[in-house]
């Protein structure tokens, strides 16, 4: 039974909801070949939004999506860019290979075969090429492609380029973006502080993209969709929204559990929702415990206090009560931030994974 509340994979058009205005906004930028910096906390649905937007317009525009979360080197970034360009080619494989071969100066293109699906595909062959050669091939190809029809290219987890120190990727991207072509660049990211270093005043990409903050799906939109599949009140949707702090993934997980158990046959109540949340936390318990055990003593204390007290954790009363100094708290939070277990926005620390935060609230602080 396929769930109408997917949370482990990208939602398809039939179960994608609550983002009509965002889709319209993105499409308007693509039509005008202007750029977007789309940011939010993780698990809010940025990737799902972009992929569903692209699925609506892929017949009219060339759409390219790459996720650079796992890049380690500058060459990794360039390879993913070239792969995204080849993956965007649809239709006859032989024609696609011929077309791409005419675009690339150095990279080669060869056919692939998937024995599981029986489908033919294509891939770039880029061994022994430098980062500069790969990037030049990629952007030359994009420029030529944009002469046929507008191109939209989305780079997910864009803040990861800041981890590459030996190449000035942002400055190089700016150089190519400044050329006048029918291309819309969409940068997605979840680390606002890091993104600011790339797009702020005097930064390499300053004023190169319009900021767009992705907020939570509204309660009204969640209820409008959920009531098609569940017997659930708006008040209970509001309760779920508050517990999940608006995080799309956790909301979907809770509604998925409700759907599996009830399949639209009986009305859902508060006790059921509480049980679903407990089941989610139990399923995550071993994973979160193993992460927590990696922390130092002070890091454990800082994480525990952040999950319990939020912004109030720096009050003298709490610091004295928990026997930790302000300096130790700041240092431990910074260490957890560097390891990406917590995040910071406008001097406010928070745990970006709401389920991990709930685990901290309910397990560590019992």
Tab-separated table of C-alpha atoms in Angstrom:
chain	number	residue	atom	x	y	z
A	1	UNK	CA	0.000	0.000	0.000
A	2	UNK	CA	1.611	3.223	-1.163
A	3	UNK	CA	1.349	6.013	1.378
A	4	UNK	CA	-0.062	9.430	0.430
A	5	UNK	CA	2.337	10.872	3.047
A	6	UNK	CA	5.845	10.025	1.762
A	7	UNK	CA	8.748	11.021	3.987
A	8	UNK	CA	11.645	8.803	2.888
A	9	UNK	CA	11.556	9.722	-0.796
A	10	UNK	CA	10.637	12.655	-3.018
A	11	UNK	CA	6.863	13.117	-3.214
A	12	UNK	CA	5.396	12.704	-6.696
A	13	UNK	CA	2.864	15.122	-8.174
A	14	UNK	CA	-0.116	13.151	-6.810
A	15	UNK	CA	0.999	13.601	-3.190
A	16	UNK	CA	2.831	16.913	-3.443
A	17	UNK	CA	0.807	19.635	-1.764
A	18	UNK	CA	0.828	23.027	-0.078
A	19	UNK	CA	3.444	24.727	-2.251
A	20	UNK	CA	1.498	26.335	-5.132
A	21	UNK	CA	2.752	29.862	-4.466
A	22	UNK	CA	6.349	28.705	-4.164
A	23	UNK	CA	6.088	26.802	-7.453
A	24	UNK	CA	4.699	29.899	-9.212
A	25	UNK	CA	7.495	32.040	-7.800
A	26	UNK	CA	10.212	29.650	-8.956
A	27	UNK	CA	8.699	29.273	-12.435
A	28	UNK	CA	8.538	33.067	-12.823
A	29	UNK	CA	12.284	33.257	-12.143
A	30	UNK	CA	12.993	30.491	-14.645
A	31	UNK	CA	10.896	32.252	-17.289
A	32	UNK	CA	12.905	35.436	-16.751
A	33	UNK	CA	16.271	33.607	-16.459
A	34	UNK	CA	16.850	35.107	-13.028
A	35	UNK	CA	18.409	33.342	-10.063
A	36	UNK	CA	17.174	32.161	-6.652
A	37	UNK	CA	18.814	31.385	-3.327
A	38	UNK	CA	16.334	28.990	-1.693
A	39	UNK	CA	17.075	28.272	1.954
A	40	UNK	CA	15.409	26.665	4.964
A	41	UNK	CA	16.135	24.191	7.699
A	42	UNK	CA	16.630	20.623	6.530
A	43	UNK	CA	13.563	18.374	6.222
A	44	UNK	CA	11.312	21.225	5.092
A	45	UNK	CA	10.984	19.986	1.504
A	46	UNK	CA	13.361	22.108	-0.606
A	47	UNK	CA	14.425	19.213	-2.825
A	48	UNK	CA	10.853	17.995	-3.209
A	49	UNK	CA	9.732	21.501	-4.162
A	50	UNK	CA	12.387	21.904	-6.849
A	51	UNK	CA	11.953	18.426	-8.325
A	52	UNK	CA	8.182	18.801	-8.530
A	53	UNK	CA	8.545	22.259	-10.072
A	54	UNK	CA	10.944	20.833	-12.638
A	55	UNK	CA	8.582	17.957	-13.453
A	56	UNK	CA	5.896	20.517	-14.356
A	57	UNK	CA	8.101	22.468	-16.779
A	58	UNK	CA	10.586	19.926	-18.177
A	59	UNK	CA	8.875	19.843	-21.584
A	60	UNK	CA	9.313	23.586	-22.030
A	61	UNK	CA	12.701	24.065	-20.350
A	62	UNK	CA	15.901	22.094	-19.901
A	63	UNK	CA	16.012	21.295	-16.188
A	64	UNK	CA	19.122	20.093	-14.336
A	65	UNK	CA	19.285	19.053	-10.703
A	66	UNK	CA	22.406	18.087	-8.763
A	67	UNK	CA	22.910	17.376	-5.069
A	68	UNK	CA	26.437	18.203	-3.865
A	69	UNK	CA	26.000	17.192	-0.222
A	70	UNK	CA	28.742	14.550	-0.440
A	71	UNK	CA	31.405	16.464	-2.385
A	72	UNK	CA	34.924	16.313	-0.997
A	73	UNK	CA	36.966	17.890	-3.797
A	74	UNK	CA	36.441	20.537	-6.457
A	75	UNK	CA	36.587	17.761	-9.061
A	76	UNK	CA	33.597	16.114	-7.329
A	77	UNK	CA	31.573	19.272	-7.896
A	78	UNK	CA	32.567	19.497	-11.555
A	79	UNK	CA	31.823	15.802	-12.162
A	80	UNK	CA	28.354	16.135	-10.643
A	81	UNK	CA	27.697	19.181	-12.816
A	82	UNK	CA	28.638	17.267	-15.965
A	83	UNK	CA	26.593	14.276	-14.850
A	84	UNK	CA	23.596	16.539	-14.252
A	85	UNK	CA	23.921	17.911	-17.767
A	86	UNK	CA	24.025	14.425	-19.319
A	87	UNK	CA	21.158	13.155	-17.115
A	88	UNK	CA	19.002	16.050	-18.328
A	89	UNK	CA	19.071	14.749	-21.891
A	90	UNK	CA	15.876	12.913	-22.812
A	91	UNK	CA	14.869	10.798	-25.744
A	92	UNK	CA	17.023	8.860	-28.200
A	93	UNK	CA	20.343	7.828	-26.627
A	94	UNK	CA	22.323	7.958	-29.875
A	95	UNK	CA	21.098	11.481	-30.643
A	96	UNK	CA	21.852	12.602	-27.078
A	97	UNK	CA	25.402	11.234	-27.292
A	98	UNK	CA	25.964	12.979	-30.622
A	99	UNK	CA	24.560	16.259	-29.272
A	100	UNK	CA	26.599	16.187	-26.074
A	101	UNK	CA	29.767	15.147	-27.898
A	102	UNK	CA	29.416	18.292	-29.993
A	103	UNK	CA	29.116	20.404	-26.820
A	104	UNK	CA	31.988	18.986	-24.782
A	105	UNK	CA	35.515	19.906	-25.777
A	106	UNK	CA	37.291	17.399	-23.546
A	107	UNK	CA	34.821	15.126	-21.788
A	108	UNK	CA	33.491	12.120	-23.674
A	109	UNK	CA	30.031	10.610	-23.476
A	110	UNK	CA	29.229	6.929	-23.626
A	111	UNK	CA	26.082	4.787	-23.367
A	112	UNK	CA	25.128	2.870	-20.223
A	113	UNK	CA	22.801	-0.059	-19.607
A	114	UNK	CA	20.859	-0.769	-16.427
A	115	UNK	CA	20.355	-4.563	-16.151
A	116	UNK	CA	17.654	-4.076	-13.503
A	117	UNK	CA	15.409	-1.888	-15.642
A	118	UNK	CA	16.683	-2.805	-19.095
A	119	UNK	CA	17.011	0.901	-19.915
A	120	UNK	CA	19.797	2.574	-21.866
A	121	UNK	CA	21.338	5.786	-20.599
A	122	UNK	CA	24.387	7.992	-20.998
A	123	UNK	CA	27.239	9.119	-18.779
A	124	UNK	CA	30.195	11.477	-19.091
A	125	UNK	CA	33.709	10.011	-19.188
A	126	UNK	CA	35.956	12.488	-17.415
A	127	UNK	CA	39.061	10.674	-16.201
A	128	UNK	CA	42.355	12.577	-16.128
A	129	UNK	CA	40.710	15.981	-16.597
A	130	UNK	CA	41.464	18.897	-14.276
A	131	UNK	CA	38.816	20.823	-12.362
A	132	UNK	CA	39.242	23.835	-14.643
A	133	UNK	CA	38.812	21.689	-17.762
A	134	UNK	CA	35.726	20.001	-16.365
A	135	UNK	CA	34.099	23.284	-15.338
A	136	UNK	CA	34.838	24.888	-18.693
A	137	UNK	CA	33.260	21.946	-20.511
A	138	UNK	CA	30.205	22.061	-18.255
A	139	UNK	CA	29.494	25.768	-18.675
A	140	UNK	CA	30.231	25.763	-22.397
A	141	UNK	CA	27.653	22.987	-22.709
A	142	UNK	CA	25.132	24.927	-20.613
A	143	UNK	CA	25.602	28.030	-22.747
A	144	UNK	CA	25.050	26.087	-25.983
A	145	UNK	CA	22.012	24.307	-24.526
A	146	UNK	CA	20.486	27.641	-23.514
A	147	UNK	CA	20.448	28.734	-27.169
A	148	UNK	CA	17.807	26.082	-27.869
A	149	UNK	CA	15.605	26.703	-24.837
A	150	UNK	CA	15.872	28.213	-21.380
A	151	UNK	CA	17.876	26.219	-18.843
A	152	UNK	CA	17.157	25.896	-15.117
A	153	UNK	CA	19.913	24.372	-12.994
A	154	UNK	CA	19.395	23.628	-9.301
A	155	UNK	CA	22.375	22.960	-7.021
A	156	UNK	CA	21.214	21.370	-3.771
A	157	UNK	CA	23.150	21.757	-0.481
A	158	UNK	CA	25.093	24.546	-2.140
A	159	UNK	CA	26.801	25.567	1.106
A	160	UNK	CA	29.036	22.497	0.699
A	161	UNK	CA	31.253	24.400	-1.746
A	162	UNK	CA	32.554	26.331	1.265
A	163	UNK	CA	34.282	23.121	2.419
A	164	UNK	CA	36.499	23.181	-0.683
A	165	UNK	CA	39.482	25.359	0.178
A	166	UNK	CA	41.891	24.789	-2.708
A	167	UNK	CA	39.604	26.179	-5.433
A	168	UNK	CA	37.535	29.365	-5.476
A	169	UNK	CA	34.382	27.700	-6.777
A	170	UNK	CA	32.008	30.544	-5.863
A	171	UNK	CA	34.141	33.131	-7.673
A	172	UNK	CA	34.368	30.878	-10.729
A	173	UNK	CA	30.593	30.354	-10.769
A	174	UNK	CA	30.109	34.132	-10.570
A	175	UNK	CA	32.330	34.609	-13.615
A	176	UNK	CA	30.197	32.246	-15.685
A	177	UNK	CA	26.894	33.558	-14.295
A	178	UNK	CA	27.759	37.078	-15.431
A	179	UNK	CA	27.631	35.981	-19.063
A	180	UNK	CA	24.294	36.734	-20.699
A	181	UNK	CA	22.527	33.419	-21.338
A	182	UNK	CA	19.029	32.030	-20.888
A	183	UNK	CA	19.920	30.231	-17.669
A	184	UNK	CA	18.324	30.375	-14.234
A	185	UNK	CA	20.559	29.256	-11.360
A	186	UNK	CA	18.789	27.953	-8.255
A	187	UNK	CA	20.954	27.511	-5.160
A	188	UNK	CA	19.450	25.416	-2.354
A	189	UNK	CA	20.880	25.352	1.140
A	190	UNK	CA	20.147	24.656	4.776
A	191	UNK	CA	23.095	26.387	6.480
A	192	UNK	CA	22.074	30.025	6.412
A	193	UNK	CA	25.200	31.317	8.147
A	194	UNK	CA	27.443	29.606	5.606
A	195	UNK	CA	25.286	30.723	2.678
A	196	UNK	CA	25.621	34.289	3.928
A	197	UNK	CA	29.395	34.063	3.548
A	198	UNK	CA	28.834	33.224	-0.137
A	199	UNK	CA	26.075	35.748	-0.920
A	200	UNK	CA	26.615	38.597	1.565
A	201	UNK	CA	28.107	42.016	0.759
A	202	UNK	CA	31.588	41.672	-0.781
A	203	UNK	CA	31.141	37.891	-0.995
A	204	UNK	CA	31.686	36.178	-4.380
A	205	UNK	CA	27.976	35.766	-5.190
A	206	UNK	CA	26.709	39.041	-3.707
A	207	UNK	CA	23.469	40.131	-5.441
A	208	UNK	CA	23.665	37.217	-7.871
A	209	UNK	CA	20.440	35.570	-6.627
A	210	UNK	CA	17.132	36.588	-5.058
A	211	UNK	CA	16.752	35.134	-1.546
A	212	UNK	CA	13.704	32.916	-0.998
A	213	UNK	CA	13.087	31.489	2.462
A	214	UNK	CA	11.038	28.288	2.461
A	215	UNK	CA	8.624	28.343	5.383
A	216	UNK	CA	6.554	25.513	6.811
A	217	UNK	CA	3.524	24.335	4.871
A	218	UNK	CA	0.514	26.085	6.393
A	219	UNK	CA	-1.839	24.260	8.742
A	220	UNK	CA	-4.724	24.980	6.351
A	221	UNK	CA	-2.906	23.304	3.455
A	222	UNK	CA	-1.890	20.315	5.565
A	223	UNK	CA	-5.465	19.844	6.796
A	224	UNK	CA	-6.945	20.290	3.321
A	225	UNK	CA	-4.738	17.470	2.019
A	226	UNK	CA	-4.807	15.193	5.078
A	227	UNK	CA	-8.612	15.093	5.355
A	228	UNK	CA	-8.775	13.467	1.913
A	229	UNK	CA	-7.031	10.412	3.354
A	230	UNK	CA	-7.760	10.510	7.096
A	231	UNK	CA	-10.619	11.201	9.480
A	232	UNK	CA	-8.827	13.927	11.360
A	233	UNK	CA	-9.807	17.306	12.807
A	234	UNK	CA	-8.109	20.595	12.059
A	235	UNK	CA	-7.406	20.972	15.786
A	236	UNK	CA	-5.417	17.744	15.728
A	237	UNK	CA	-3.492	18.872	12.640
A	238	UNK	CA	-2.625	22.033	14.582
A	239	UNK	CA	-1.409	19.841	17.453
A	240	UNK	CA	0.782	17.798	15.108
A	241	UNK	CA	2.129	21.003	13.557
A	242	UNK	CA	3.145	22.357	16.967
A	243	UNK	CA	4.775	19.108	18.070
A	244	UNK	CA	6.710	18.892	14.789
A	245	UNK	CA	7.553	22.627	14.927
A	246	UNK	CA	6.335	22.826	11.339
A	247	UNK	CA	8.950	20.355	10.070
A	248	UNK	CA	7.541	18.749	6.922
A	249	UNK	CA	9.259	15.383	7.324
A	250	UNK	CA	8.076	14.740	10.876
A	251	UNK	CA	4.530	15.835	10.025
A	252	UNK	CA	4.548	13.375	7.115
A	253	UNK	CA	5.888	10.584	9.355
A	254	UNK	CA	3.086	11.072	11.886
A	255	UNK	CA	0.370	11.216	9.215
A	256	UNK	CA	1.874	8.175	7.490
A	257	UNK	CA	1.539	6.152	10.693
A	258	UNK	CA	-2.055	7.321	11.072
A	259	UNK	CA	-2.786	6.279	7.487
A	260	UNK	CA	-1.270	2.812	7.891
A	261	UNK	CA	-3.251	2.104	11.034
A	262	UNK	CA	-6.594	3.636	10.129
A	263	UNK	CA	-6.785	3.819	6.323
A	264	UNK	CA	-9.631	6.319	6.525
A	265	UNK	CA	-11.864	4.066	8.653
A	266	UNK	CA	-11.900	5.651	12.099
A	267	UNK	CA	-11.409	9.087	13.561
A	268	UNK	CA	-7.916	9.857	14.839
A	269	UNK	CA	-7.569	11.248	18.351
A	270	UNK	CA	-4.854	12.821	20.500
A	271	UNK	CA	-3.908	9.537	22.182
A	272	UNK	CA	-3.187	7.978	18.802
A	273	UNK	CA	-0.949	10.888	17.786
A	274	UNK	CA	0.987	10.650	21.065
A	275	UNK	CA	1.475	6.927	20.440
A	276	UNK	CA	2.707	7.496	16.887
A	277	UNK	CA	5.281	9.999	18.128
A	278	UNK	CA	6.482	7.581	20.791
A	279	UNK	CA	6.792	4.855	18.142
A	280	UNK	CA	8.872	7.182	15.955
A	281	UNK	CA	11.164	8.025	18.878
A	282	UNK	CA	11.557	4.347	19.807
A	283	UNK	CA	12.475	3.517	16.196
A	284	UNK	CA	15.135	6.244	16.277
A	285	UNK	CA	16.383	5.526	19.788
A	286	UNK	CA	19.389	3.314	18.958
A	287	UNK	CA	20.558	5.694	16.233
A	288	UNK	CA	20.271	8.784	18.421
A	289	UNK	CA	21.904	7.028	21.381
A	290	UNK	CA	24.894	6.087	19.228
A	291	UNK	CA	25.226	9.710	18.081
A	292	UNK	CA	24.900	11.029	21.621
A	293	UNK	CA	27.612	8.654	22.863
A	294	UNK	CA	30.056	10.312	20.447
A	295	UNK	CA	29.740	13.611	22.328
A	296	UNK	CA	32.127	14.687	25.064
A	297	UNK	CA	30.749	15.181	28.583
A	298	UNK	CA	30.251	18.916	28.105
A	299	UNK	CA	28.814	18.416	24.615
A	300	UNK	CA	26.280	15.965	26.065
A	301	UNK	CA	25.345	18.498	28.709
A	302	UNK	CA	25.029	21.308	26.159
A	303	UNK	CA	22.878	19.216	23.800
A	304	UNK	CA	20.653	18.095	26.664
A	305	UNK	CA	20.146	21.661	27.875
A	306	UNK	CA	19.514	22.987	24.364
A	307	UNK	CA	16.805	20.365	23.798
A	308	UNK	CA	15.201	21.197	27.147
A	309	UNK	CA	15.550	24.950	27.581
A	310	UNK	CA	16.042	26.322	24.054
A	311	UNK	CA	16.924	30.050	24.216
A	312	UNK	CA	16.745	30.187	28.027
A	313	UNK	CA	19.698	27.841	28.490
A	314	UNK	CA	22.119	30.773	28.980
A	315	UNK	CA	20.277	32.216	31.981
A	316	UNK	CA	22.386	32.286	35.130
A	317	UNK	CA	19.731	30.273	36.957
A	318	UNK	CA	19.961	27.368	34.498
A	319	UNK	CA	23.753	27.472	34.152
A	320	UNK	CA	24.140	27.344	37.924
A	321	UNK	CA	21.497	24.660	38.289
A	322	UNK	CA	23.154	22.454	35.636
A	323	UNK	CA	26.708	23.221	36.855
A	324	UNK	CA	28.165	24.410	33.557
A	325	UNK	CA	29.882	27.721	32.845
A	326	UNK	CA	28.772	30.064	30.075
A	327	UNK	CA	32.167	29.643	28.365
A	328	UNK	CA	31.934	25.839	28.453
A	329	UNK	CA	28.400	25.990	27.082
A	330	UNK	CA	29.447	28.271	24.209
A	331	UNK	CA	32.475	26.135	23.401
A	332	UNK	CA	30.484	22.888	23.434
A	333	UNK	CA	27.745	24.343	21.247
A	334	UNK	CA	30.349	25.538	18.757
A	335	UNK	CA	31.854	22.027	18.631
A	336	UNK	CA	28.423	20.475	18.035
A	337	UNK	CA	27.764	23.100	15.348
A	338	UNK	CA	31.026	22.232	13.580
A	339	UNK	CA	29.929	18.579	13.581
A	340	UNK	CA	26.526	19.677	12.160
A	341	UNK	CA	24.464	18.254	15.039
A	342	UNK	CA	23.081	21.696	15.848
A	343	UNK	CA	22.680	24.942	13.929
A	344	UNK	CA	22.587	28.663	14.561
A	345	UNK	CA	20.590	31.522	13.100
A	346	UNK	CA	20.816	35.141	14.212
A	347	UNK	CA	22.702	34.121	17.377
A	348	UNK	CA	20.052	31.564	18.319
A	349	UNK	CA	21.157	27.935	18.637
A	350	UNK	CA	18.746	25.158	17.669
A	351	UNK	CA	18.615	21.447	16.827
A	352	UNK	CA	17.653	21.259	13.129
A	353	UNK	CA	16.356	17.666	13.327
A	354	UNK	CA	13.073	18.056	15.211
A	355	UNK	CA	12.858	14.315	15.926
A	356	UNK	CA	16.341	14.394	17.493
A	357	UNK	CA	15.251	17.411	19.518
A	358	UNK	CA	12.131	15.580	20.742
A	359	UNK	CA	14.298	12.608	21.674
A	360	UNK	CA	16.472	14.954	23.713
A	361	UNK	CA	13.422	16.496	25.393
A	362	UNK	CA	11.735	13.217	26.251
A	363	UNK	CA	14.594	10.753	26.735
A	364	UNK	CA	17.519	12.794	28.041
A	365	UNK	CA	15.468	15.080	30.236
A	366	UNK	CA	13.118	12.556	31.843
